[in-house]
Structures are given as structure tokens and as C-alpha cells.
């Protein structure tokens, strides 16, 4: 059974950093397209970053490019999202998700292609 469990969210002031983790079980993160999404109150869920390590693919949304870094540790079967220079507009519930490798290609992430989701972790950035 595939399970994804996020952690690492919290409250931070603007300019600060957080590292989110997504521990996977039931499959290997290196075999899937792994993505981070976020959803702010009253807004649609948006793709933040994705990674398909076997294909050498990494993608970032324009709003986080240069500030966020996606990575994974195959030995720990865990996906990470390092978030630096956080802004109040980064405040959202953050979710990790897994999909077949095709989901990692084509630019903006399509959440409908992701079949496995974590429960989310809240990130709050104050000004």
C-alpha cells in the first residue's frame, strides 16, 4: 500500500526557511514522478515542484524558482522541499504526491495525473 507522510511545516517570518519532508512507503520514490503542490485558502491547488530522478528531470513553478529546491534521498525513500526566502504568499497547505513518470513532463503539473497524496503540512509565513 502506497503511503506518503509529510512533515516539516510550521510558522516562520518572511525571509526565513523551512524544509518539508515526505516519507514514502509501499514503493520507491525513484520509480515515480514526485511532486509538491500547495493550496492556499480560497485558491486552487498549484504545482510547486516535481522530480523524476531516473529521468534526470526537475521542474519548478515560476513563483518558487530560485527559492525552493526539490530533492530526494533514495536510501530513506524520502522527498524533500527546501524553501528559502519565504514570502507571505507562500502560506499554504503543502502536499506531496506521486504519479507515473509521464506526469513529470509537459511543464505545469497536472494534479489529476497524481494518484497518491499525503495528508499535507501547513506552512505559514508572516510579514
PDB file of C-alpha atoms in Angstrom:
ATOM      1  CA  UNK A   1       0.000   0.000   0.000  1.00  0.00           C
ATOM      2  CA  UNK A   2       1.409   3.369  -1.044  1.00  0.00           C
ATOM      3  CA  UNK A   3       1.619   5.951   1.713  1.00  0.00           C
ATOM      4  CA  UNK A   4       3.029   9.463   1.789  1.00  0.00           C
ATOM      5  CA  UNK A   5       3.538  11.335   5.036  1.00  0.00           C
ATOM      6  CA  UNK A   6       4.604  14.986   5.024  1.00  0.00           C
ATOM      7  CA  UNK A   7       6.293  16.804   7.876  1.00  0.00           C
ATOM      8  CA  UNK A   8       8.314  19.935   8.478  1.00  0.00           C
ATOM      9  CA  UNK A   9       5.692  22.606   8.125  1.00  0.00           C
ATOM     10  CA  UNK A  10       5.362  25.431  10.602  1.00  0.00           C
ATOM     11  CA  UNK A  11       5.289  29.163  11.092  1.00  0.00           C
ATOM     12  CA  UNK A  12       8.151  31.365  10.023  1.00  0.00           C
ATOM     13  CA  UNK A  13       8.775  35.020   9.345  1.00  0.00           C
ATOM     14  CA  UNK A  14       9.260  36.351   5.838  1.00  0.00           C
ATOM     15  CA  UNK A  15      12.767  35.674   4.635  1.00  0.00           C
ATOM     16  CA  UNK A  16      13.056  32.512   6.683  1.00  0.00           C
ATOM     17  CA  UNK A  17      13.461  28.902   5.633  1.00  0.00           C
ATOM     18  CA  UNK A  18      11.732  25.578   6.125  1.00  0.00           C
ATOM     19  CA  UNK A  19      12.417  22.077   4.860  1.00  0.00           C
ATOM     20  CA  UNK A  20       9.481  19.841   4.146  1.00  0.00           C
ATOM     21  CA  UNK A  21       9.853  16.072   4.100  1.00  0.00           C
ATOM     22  CA  UNK A  22       7.670  13.432   2.511  1.00  0.00           C
ATOM     23  CA  UNK A  23       8.324   9.896   3.681  1.00  0.00           C
ATOM     24  CA  UNK A  24       7.111   7.279   1.235  1.00  0.00           C
ATOM     25  CA  UNK A  25       6.270   3.647   1.826  1.00  0.00           C
ATOM     26  CA  UNK A  26       4.964   0.891  -0.388  1.00  0.00           C
ATOM     27  CA  UNK A  27       7.032   1.944  -3.393  1.00  0.00           C
ATOM     28  CA  UNK A  28      10.331   3.578  -4.327  1.00  0.00           C
ATOM     29  CA  UNK A  29      10.341   7.351  -4.860  1.00  0.00           C
ATOM     30  CA  UNK A  30      12.963   6.927  -7.565  1.00  0.00           C
ATOM     31  CA  UNK A  31      10.496   4.993  -9.727  1.00  0.00           C
ATOM     32  CA  UNK A  32       7.828   7.684  -9.755  1.00  0.00           C
ATOM     33  CA  UNK A  33       7.294  11.297 -10.661  1.00  0.00           C
ATOM     34  CA  UNK A  34       7.237  13.008  -7.279  1.00  0.00           C
ATOM     35  CA  UNK A  35       5.627  16.386  -6.872  1.00  0.00           C
ATOM     36  CA  UNK A  36       4.972  19.090  -4.337  1.00  0.00           C
ATOM     37  CA  UNK A  37       1.715  21.028  -4.509  1.00  0.00           C
ATOM     38  CA  UNK A  38       0.259  23.746  -2.346  1.00  0.00           C
ATOM     39  CA  UNK A  39      -3.164  25.164  -1.719  1.00  0.00           C
ATOM     40  CA  UNK A  40      -3.913  28.459  -0.036  1.00  0.00           C
ATOM     41  CA  UNK A  41      -7.362  29.249   1.385  1.00  0.00           C
ATOM     42  CA  UNK A  42      -9.756  30.203  -1.378  1.00  0.00           C
ATOM     43  CA  UNK A  43      -7.288  29.309  -4.122  1.00  0.00           C
ATOM     44  CA  UNK A  44      -6.810  26.367  -6.420  1.00  0.00           C
ATOM     45  CA  UNK A  45      -4.114  23.849  -5.737  1.00  0.00           C
ATOM     46  CA  UNK A  46      -0.956  24.636  -7.685  1.00  0.00           C
ATOM     47  CA  UNK A  47       2.101  22.642  -8.581  1.00  0.00           C
ATOM     48  CA  UNK A  48       5.269  23.840  -6.900  1.00  0.00           C
ATOM     49  CA  UNK A  49       7.983  21.437  -7.980  1.00  0.00           C
ATOM     50  CA  UNK A  50       8.461  17.968  -9.384  1.00  0.00           C
ATOM     51  CA  UNK A  51      11.199  15.431  -9.725  1.00  0.00           C
ATOM     52  CA  UNK A  52      11.702  12.214 -11.636  1.00  0.00           C
ATOM     53  CA  UNK A  53      15.182  11.225 -10.678  1.00  0.00           C
ATOM     54  CA  UNK A  54      15.677   8.351 -13.117  1.00  0.00           C
ATOM     55  CA  UNK A  55      14.871  10.716 -15.970  1.00  0.00           C
ATOM     56  CA  UNK A  56      17.042  13.481 -14.622  1.00  0.00           C
ATOM     57  CA  UNK A  57      14.006  15.738 -14.547  1.00  0.00           C
ATOM     58  CA  UNK A  58      13.358  18.608 -12.164  1.00  0.00           C
ATOM     59  CA  UNK A  59      10.754  21.322 -12.607  1.00  0.00           C
ATOM     60  CA  UNK A  60       9.791  24.393 -10.567  1.00  0.00           C
ATOM     61  CA  UNK A  61       6.850  26.698 -10.745  1.00  0.00           C
ATOM     62  CA  UNK A  62       7.689  30.292 -11.649  1.00  0.00           C
ATOM     63  CA  UNK A  63       6.643  31.594  -8.245  1.00  0.00           C
ATOM     64  CA  UNK A  64       9.224  29.479  -6.400  1.00  0.00           C
ATOM     65  CA  UNK A  65      12.036  29.225  -8.923  1.00  0.00           C
ATOM     66  CA  UNK A  66      15.337  30.228  -7.353  1.00  0.00           C
ATOM     67  CA  UNK A  67      13.993  29.955  -3.797  1.00  0.00           C
ATOM     68  CA  UNK A  68      12.823  26.343  -3.450  1.00  0.00           C
ATOM     69  CA  UNK A  69      14.805  23.165  -4.065  1.00  0.00           C
ATOM     70  CA  UNK A  70      13.337  19.708  -4.519  1.00  0.00           C
ATOM     71  CA  UNK A  71      15.440  16.668  -3.726  1.00  0.00           C
ATOM     72  CA  UNK A  72      15.136  13.084  -2.628  1.00  0.00           C
ATOM     73  CA  UNK A  73      17.072  10.573  -0.589  1.00  0.00           C
ATOM     74  CA  UNK A  74      16.614   7.127  -2.108  1.00  0.00           C
ATOM     75  CA  UNK A  75      18.132   5.386   0.911  1.00  0.00           C
ATOM     76  CA  UNK A  76      15.488   6.984   3.131  1.00  0.00           C
ATOM     77  CA  UNK A  77      12.823   6.857   0.408  1.00  0.00           C
ATOM     78  CA  UNK A  78      12.022  10.445   1.214  1.00  0.00           C
ATOM     79  CA  UNK A  79      11.276  13.530  -0.844  1.00  0.00           C
ATOM     80  CA  UNK A  80      12.259  16.999   0.363  1.00  0.00           C
ATOM     81  CA  UNK A  81      11.393  20.583  -0.402  1.00  0.00           C
ATOM     82  CA  UNK A  82      13.873  23.154   0.867  1.00  0.00           C
ATOM     83  CA  UNK A  83      12.158  26.515   0.982  1.00  0.00           C
ATOM     84  CA  UNK A  84      14.271  29.627   1.354  1.00  0.00           C
ATOM     85  CA  UNK A  85      13.470  33.337   1.247  1.00  0.00           C
ATOM     86  CA  UNK A  86       9.903  32.564   2.186  1.00  0.00           C
ATOM     87  CA  UNK A  87       7.211  35.125   1.465  1.00  0.00           C
ATOM     88  CA  UNK A  88       3.751  35.612   2.975  1.00  0.00           C
ATOM     89  CA  UNK A  89       2.281  34.477  -0.335  1.00  0.00           C
ATOM     90  CA  UNK A  90       3.927  31.067   0.204  1.00  0.00           C
ATOM     91  CA  UNK A  91       1.462  30.456   3.030  1.00  0.00           C
ATOM     92  CA  UNK A  92      -0.494  27.329   2.153  1.00  0.00           C
ATOM     93  CA  UNK A  93      -1.048  23.677   2.881  1.00  0.00           C
ATOM     94  CA  UNK A  94       1.707  21.761   1.139  1.00  0.00           C
ATOM     95  CA  UNK A  95       1.164  18.284  -0.238  1.00  0.00           C
ATOM     96  CA  UNK A  96       3.469  15.723  -1.746  1.00  0.00           C
ATOM     97  CA  UNK A  97       2.157  13.405  -4.419  1.00  0.00           C
ATOM     98  CA  UNK A  98       3.292  10.559  -6.652  1.00  0.00           C
ATOM     99  CA  UNK A  99       2.455   9.670 -10.221  1.00  0.00           C
ATOM    100  CA  UNK A 100       3.725   7.723 -13.198  1.00  0.00           C
ATOM    101  CA  UNK A 101       6.800   9.292 -14.786  1.00  0.00           C
ATOM    102  CA  UNK A 102       4.804  10.858 -17.619  1.00  0.00           C
ATOM    103  CA  UNK A 103       3.281  13.286 -15.123  1.00  0.00           C
ATOM    104  CA  UNK A 104       6.659  14.953 -14.726  1.00  0.00           C
ATOM    105  CA  UNK A 105       6.804  16.059 -18.330  1.00  0.00           C
ATOM    106  CA  UNK A 106       4.899  18.790 -20.051  1.00  0.00           C
ATOM    107  CA  UNK A 107       5.573  21.795 -17.887  1.00  0.00           C
ATOM    108  CA  UNK A 108       2.990  22.808 -15.287  1.00  0.00           C
ATOM    109  CA  UNK A 109       1.992  19.917 -13.061  1.00  0.00           C
ATOM    110  CA  UNK A 110      -1.436  18.431 -13.633  1.00  0.00           C
ATOM    111  CA  UNK A 111      -2.760  17.289 -10.283  1.00  0.00           C
ATOM    112  CA  UNK A 112      -5.182  14.916 -11.993  1.00  0.00           C
ATOM    113  CA  UNK A 113      -2.213  12.775 -13.025  1.00  0.00           C
ATOM    114  CA  UNK A 114      -1.140  12.227  -9.416  1.00  0.00           C
ATOM    115  CA  UNK A 115      -2.771   9.233  -7.803  1.00  0.00           C
ATOM    116  CA  UNK A 116      -1.137   9.155  -4.399  1.00  0.00           C
ATOM    117  CA  UNK A 117      -1.252  12.053  -1.963  1.00  0.00           C
ATOM    118  CA  UNK A 118      -0.069  12.824   1.519  1.00  0.00           C
ATOM    119  CA  UNK A 119      -2.226  14.478   4.154  1.00  0.00           C
ATOM    120  CA  UNK A 120      -0.480  17.832   3.851  1.00  0.00           C
ATOM    121  CA  UNK A 121       1.588  20.036   6.119  1.00  0.00           C
ATOM    122  CA  UNK A 122       0.786  23.677   6.852  1.00  0.00           C
ATOM    123  CA  UNK A 123       3.271  26.440   6.100  1.00  0.00           C
ATOM    124  CA  UNK A 124       2.541  29.915   7.429  1.00  0.00           C
ATOM    125  CA  UNK A 125       4.774  32.866   6.589  1.00  0.00           C
ATOM    126  CA  UNK A 126       4.229  36.115   8.451  1.00  0.00           C
ATOM    127  CA  UNK A 127       5.358  39.533   7.284  1.00  0.00           C
TER     128      UNK A 127
END
